[in-house]
JSON list of C-alpha atoms in Angstrom, two decimals:
[
{"chain": "A", "resi": 1, "resn": "MET", "atom": "CA", "xyz": [55.20, 51.75, 39.41]},
{"chain": "A", "resi": 2, "resn": "ARG", "atom": "CA", "xyz": [53.51, 54.80, 37.91]},
{"chain": "A", "resi": 3, "resn": "HIS", "atom": "CA", "xyz": [50.47, 54.87, 35.64]},
{"chain": "A", "resi": 4, "resn": "LEU", "atom": "CA", "xyz": [49.85, 58.10, 33.74]},
{"chain": "A", "resi": 5, "resn": "PHE", "atom": "CA", "xyz": [46.63, 58.93, 31.90]},
{"chain": "A", "resi": 6, "resn": "THR", "atom": "CA", "xyz": [46.93, 62.35, 30.27]},
{"chain": "A", "resi": 7, "resn": "ASP", "atom": "CA", "xyz": [43.64, 62.26, 28.37]},
{"chain": "A", "resi": 8, "resn": "PRO", "atom": "CA", "xyz": [41.78, 59.06, 29.31]},
{"chain": "A", "resi": 9, "resn": "ASP", "atom": "CA", "xyz": [38.90, 57.74, 27.23]},
{"chain": "A", "resi": 10, "resn": "ARG", "atom": "CA", "xyz": [37.11, 56.92, 30.47]},
{"chain": "A", "resi": 11, "resn": "PHE", "atom": "CA", "xyz": [37.69, 57.90, 34.08]},
{"chain": "A", "resi": 12, "resn": "VAL", "atom": "CA", "xyz": [34.99, 56.75, 36.45]},
{"chain": "A", "resi": 13, "resn": "ALA", "atom": "CA", "xyz": [34.29, 55.77, 40.04]},
{"chain": "A", "resi": 14, "resn": "GLY", "atom": "CA", "xyz": [32.08, 52.75, 40.57]},
{"chain": "A", "resi": 15, "resn": "THR", "atom": "CA", "xyz": [31.18, 49.87, 42.83]},
{"chain": "A", "resi": 16, "resn": "VAL", "atom": "CA", "xyz": [31.08, 46.11, 42.81]},
{"chain": "A", "resi": 17, "resn": "GLY", "atom": "CA", "xyz": [28.73, 44.21, 45.11]},
{"chain": "A", "resi": 18, "resn": "GLU", "atom": "CA", "xyz": [25.49, 44.74, 46.94]},
{"chain": "A", "resi": 19, "resn": "PRO", "atom": "CA", "xyz": [24.68, 47.77, 49.12]},
{"chain": "A", "resi": 20, "resn": "GLY", "atom": "CA", "xyz": [26.30, 47.41, 52.51]},
{"chain": "A", "resi": 21, "resn": "GLU", "atom": "CA", "xyz": [29.00, 45.15, 51.10]},
{"chain": "A", "resi": 22, "resn": "ARG", "atom": "CA", "xyz": [30.16, 47.23, 48.15]},
{"chain": "A", "resi": 23, "resn": "ALA", "atom": "CA", "xyz": [33.76, 47.66, 47.13]},
{"chain": "A", "resi": 24, "resn": "PHE", "atom": "CA", "xyz": [34.64, 51.04, 45.62]},
{"chain": "A", "resi": 25, "resn": "PHE", "atom": "CA", "xyz": [36.96, 51.53, 42.65]},
{"chain": "A", "resi": 26, "resn": "ILE", "atom": "CA", "xyz": [38.25, 54.14, 40.24]},
{"chain": "A", "resi": 27, "resn": "GLN", "atom": "CA", "xyz": [39.01, 53.06, 36.70]},
{"chain": "A", "resi": 28, "resn": "ALA", "atom": "CA", "xyz": [41.01, 54.90, 34.09]},
{"chain": "A", "resi": 29, "resn": "LYS", "atom": "CA", "xyz": [40.99, 53.66, 30.51]},
{"chain": "A", "resi": 30, "resn": "SER", "atom": "CA", "xyz": [42.90, 54.82, 27.47]},
{"chain": "A", "resi": 31, "resn": "SER", "atom": "CA", "xyz": [42.80, 52.82, 24.24]},
{"chain": "A", "resi": 32, "resn": "ASN", "atom": "CA", "xyz": [43.53, 49.22, 25.23]},
{"chain": "A", "resi": 33, "resn": "ARG", "atom": "CA", "xyz": [45.03, 50.08, 28.64]},
{"chain": "A", "resi": 34, "resn": "MET", "atom": "CA", "xyz": [42.89, 50.05, 31.80]},
{"chain": "A", "resi": 35, "resn": "ILE", "atom": "CA", "xyz": [43.79, 50.47, 35.45]},
{"chain": "A", "resi": 36, "resn": "SER", "atom": "CA", "xyz": [41.51, 49.89, 38.44]},
{"chain": "A", "resi": 37, "resn": "VAL", "atom": "CA", "xyz": [42.33, 50.98, 41.99]},
{"chain": "A", "resi": 38, "resn": "ALA", "atom": "CA", "xyz": [40.40, 50.24, 45.17]},
{"chain": "A", "resi": 39, "resn": "LEU", "atom": "CA", "xyz": [39.45, 52.91, 47.65]},
{"chain": "A", "resi": 40, "resn": "GLU", "atom": "CA", "xyz": [37.07, 53.65, 50.49]},
{"chain": "A", "resi": 41, "resn": "LYS", "atom": "CA", "xyz": [33.62, 55.16, 50.03]},
{"chain": "A", "resi": 42, "resn": "ALA", "atom": "CA", "xyz": [34.69, 58.25, 52.00]},
{"chain": "A", "resi": 43, "resn": "GLN", "atom": "CA", "xyz": [37.63, 58.76, 49.62]},
{"chain": "A", "resi": 44, "resn": "VAL", "atom": "CA", "xyz": [35.32, 58.71, 46.59]},
{"chain": "A", "resi": 45, "resn": "GLN", "atom": "CA", "xyz": [33.01, 61.20, 48.31]},
{"chain": "A", "resi": 46, "resn": "ALA", "atom": "CA", "xyz": [35.96, 63.46, 49.20]},
{"chain": "A", "resi": 47, "resn": "ILE", "atom": "CA", "xyz": [37.25, 63.43, 45.60]},
{"chain": "A", "resi": 48, "resn": "ALA", "atom": "CA", "xyz": [33.80, 64.31, 44.23]},
{"chain": "A", "resi": 49, "resn": "ALA", "atom": "CA", "xyz": [33.31, 67.14, 46.74]},
{"chain": "A", "resi": 50, "resn": "ARG", "atom": "CA", "xyz": [36.76, 68.59, 46.10]},
{"chain": "A", "resi": 51, "resn": "LEU", "atom": "CA", "xyz": [36.30, 68.42, 42.31]},
{"chain": "A", "resi": 52, "resn": "GLU", "atom": "CA", "xyz": [33.09, 70.46, 42.59]},
{"chain": "A", "resi": 53, "resn": "ILE", "atom": "CA", "xyz": [34.91, 73.10, 44.65]},
{"chain": "A", "resi": 54, "resn": "MET", "atom": "CA", "xyz": [37.87, 73.19, 42.26]},
{"chain": "A", "resi": 55, "resn": "VAL", "atom": "CA", "xyz": [35.69, 73.62, 39.17]},
{"chain": "A", "resi": 56, "resn": "SER", "atom": "CA", "xyz": [33.81, 76.44, 40.91]},
{"chain": "A", "resi": 57, "resn": "GLU", "atom": "CA", "xyz": [37.07, 78.14, 41.90]},
{"chain": "A", "resi": 58, "resn": "VAL", "atom": "CA", "xyz": [38.49, 77.84, 38.38]},
{"chain": "A", "resi": 59, "resn": "ARG", "atom": "CA", "xyz": [35.31, 79.33, 36.89]},
{"chain": "A", "resi": 60, "resn": "LYS", "atom": "CA", "xyz": [35.58, 82.31, 39.26]},
{"chain": "A", "resi": 61, "resn": "SER", "atom": "CA", "xyz": [39.31, 82.95, 38.91]},
{"chain": "A", "resi": 62, "resn": "GLU", "atom": "CA", "xyz": [39.68, 82.21, 35.19]},
{"chain": "A", "resi": 63, "resn": "PRO", "atom": "CA", "xyz": [36.31, 82.77, 33.51]},
{"chain": "A", "resi": 64, "resn": "LEU", "atom": "CA", "xyz": [37.72, 82.46, 29.98]},
{"chain": "A", "resi": 65, "resn": "ILE", "atom": "CA", "xyz": [38.84, 78.86, 30.44]},
{"chain": "A", "resi": 66, "resn": "PRO", "atom": "CA", "xyz": [36.34, 76.60, 28.70]},
{"chain": "A", "resi": 67, "resn": "ILE", "atom": "CA", "xyz": [34.99, 73.95, 31.07]},
{"chain": "A", "resi": 68, "resn": "VAL", "atom": "CA", "xyz": [33.47, 71.12, 29.09]},
{"chain": "A", "resi": 69, "resn": "LYS", "atom": "CA", "xyz": [30.60, 69.32, 30.79]},
{"chain": "A", "resi": 70, "resn": "LEU", "atom": "CA", "xyz": [30.79, 65.67, 29.84]},
{"chain": "A", "resi": 71, "resn": "PRO", "atom": "CA", "xyz": [27.77, 63.37, 29.82]},
{"chain": "A", "resi": 72, "resn": "THR", "atom": "CA", "xyz": [27.16, 61.35, 32.97]},
{"chain": "A", "resi": 73, "resn": "ASP", "atom": "CA", "xyz": [28.74, 57.90, 32.82]},
{"chain": "A", "resi": 74, "resn": "ASP", "atom": "CA", "xyz": [26.48, 55.52, 34.74]},
{"chain": "A", "resi": 75, "resn": "ALA", "atom": "CA", "xyz": [27.73, 52.39, 32.98]},
{"chain": "A", "resi": 76, "resn": "ALA", "atom": "CA", "xyz": [29.12, 49.54, 35.02]},
{"chain": "A", "resi": 77, "resn": "LEU", "atom": "CA", "xyz": [32.85, 49.29, 35.59]},
{"chain": "A", "resi": 78, "resn": "ASP", "atom": "CA", "xyz": [34.73, 47.51, 32.84]},
{"chain": "A", "resi": 79, "resn": "SER", "atom": "CA", "xyz": [35.61, 43.90, 33.61]},
{"chain": "A", "resi": 80, "resn": "PRO", "atom": "CA", "xyz": [37.72, 42.49, 35.01]},
{"chain": "A", "resi": 81, "resn": "VAL", "atom": "CA", "xyz": [37.91, 44.72, 38.07]},
{"chain": "A", "resi": 82, "resn": "ASP", "atom": "CA", "xyz": [41.31, 43.68, 39.41]},
{"chain": "A", "resi": 83, "resn": "PRO", "atom": "CA", "xyz": [42.67, 46.56, 41.49]},
{"chain": "A", "resi": 84, "resn": "GLU", "atom": "CA", "xyz": [46.33, 47.47, 41.03]},
{"chain": "A", "resi": 85, "resn": "PHE", "atom": "CA", "xyz": [46.44, 48.72, 44.62]},
{"chain": "A", "resi": 86, "resn": "GLN", "atom": "CA", "xyz": [44.45, 50.12, 47.55]},
{"chain": "A", "resi": 87, "resn": "VAL", "atom": "CA", "xyz": [44.48, 53.93, 47.55]},
{"chain": "A", "resi": 88, "resn": "GLY", "atom": "CA", "xyz": [46.00, 55.70, 50.53]},
{"chain": "A", "resi": 89, "resn": "ALA", "atom": "CA", "xyz": [46.92, 59.33, 49.89]},
{"chain": "A", "resi": 90, "resn": "ILE", "atom": "CA", "xyz": [45.15, 61.43, 47.27]},
{"chain": "A", "resi": 91, "resn": "SER", "atom": "CA", "xyz": [46.32, 64.64, 45.63]},
{"chain": "A", "resi": 92, "resn": "LEU", "atom": "CA", "xyz": [44.16, 67.00, 43.57]},
{"chain": "A", "resi": 93, "resn": "ALA", "atom": "CA", "xyz": [45.61, 70.09, 41.92]},
{"chain": "A", "resi": 94, "resn": "TRP", "atom": "CA", "xyz": [44.92, 72.54, 39.12]},
{"chain": "A", "resi": 95, "resn": "ASN", "atom": "CA", "xyz": [47.64, 72.59, 36.45]},
{"chain": "A", "resi": 96, "resn": "ASP", "atom": "CA", "xyz": [47.83, 76.09, 34.92]},
{"chain": "A", "resi": 97, "resn": "GLN", "atom": "CA", "xyz": [49.97, 74.93, 31.99]},
{"chain": "A", "resi": 98, "resn": "THR", "atom": "CA", "xyz": [47.62, 72.20, 30.77]},
{"chain": "A", "resi": 99, "resn": "GLN", "atom": "CA", "xyz": [44.47, 73.82, 32.19]},
{"chain": "A", "resi": 100, "resn": "ARG", "atom": "CA", "xyz": [43.42, 70.50, 33.66]},
{"chain": "A", "resi": 101, "resn": "ILE", "atom": "CA", "xyz": [42.82, 69.04, 37.07]},
{"chain": "A", "resi": 102, "resn": "CYS", "atom": "CA", "xyz": [45.49, 66.56, 38.07]},
{"chain": "A", "resi": 103, "resn": "LEU", "atom": "CA", "xyz": [44.45, 63.66, 40.31]},
{"chain": "A", "resi": 104, "resn": "GLU", "atom": "CA", "xyz": [47.16, 61.52, 41.85]},
{"chain": "A", "resi": 105, "resn": "LEU", "atom": "CA", "xyz": [46.33, 58.35, 43.75]},
{"chain": "A", "resi": 106, "resn": "TYR", "atom": "CA", "xyz": [49.02, 56.79, 45.91]},
{"chain": "A", "resi": 107, "resn": "GLU", "atom": "CA", "xyz": [49.16, 53.23, 47.16]},
{"chain": "A", "resi": 108, "resn": "LEU", "atom": "CA", "xyz": [48.24, 52.65, 50.79]},
{"chain": "A", "resi": 109, "resn": "GLU", "atom": "CA", "xyz": [51.43, 51.99, 52.70]},
{"chain": "A", "resi": 110, "resn": "GLU", "atom": "CA", "xyz": [51.49, 49.12, 55.19]},
{"chain": "A", "resi": 111, "resn": "ASP", "atom": "CA", "xyz": [52.01, 51.46, 58.15]},
{"chain": "A", "resi": 112, "resn": "GLU", "atom": "CA", "xyz": [48.86, 53.43, 57.13]},
{"chain": "A", "resi": 113, "resn": "GLU", "atom": "CA", "xyz": [46.61, 50.40, 57.59]}
]
């Protein structure tokens, strides 16, 4: 199954639970459609670090591309938080045609566990 969010209303990483026992999620929401996926803390940190590098690289290589800084979204995850799958592989890429960053999250395969 494939879920595509071209221009989501909300795309956020968040947690459920108390420190030390937190579960990490990414949610994408567009109109009345919402998807949650579960991932590890290190995966969230890696995505955030790579996004910072990518934005910096885009600014350097293509200074005329407008990069819109959105307000920080510190709101809680939308309920219910029922993950579609556990994230395994992650792909981040710059799409020259759409001038957007593309994030692909793939389900953890049984042999990866």
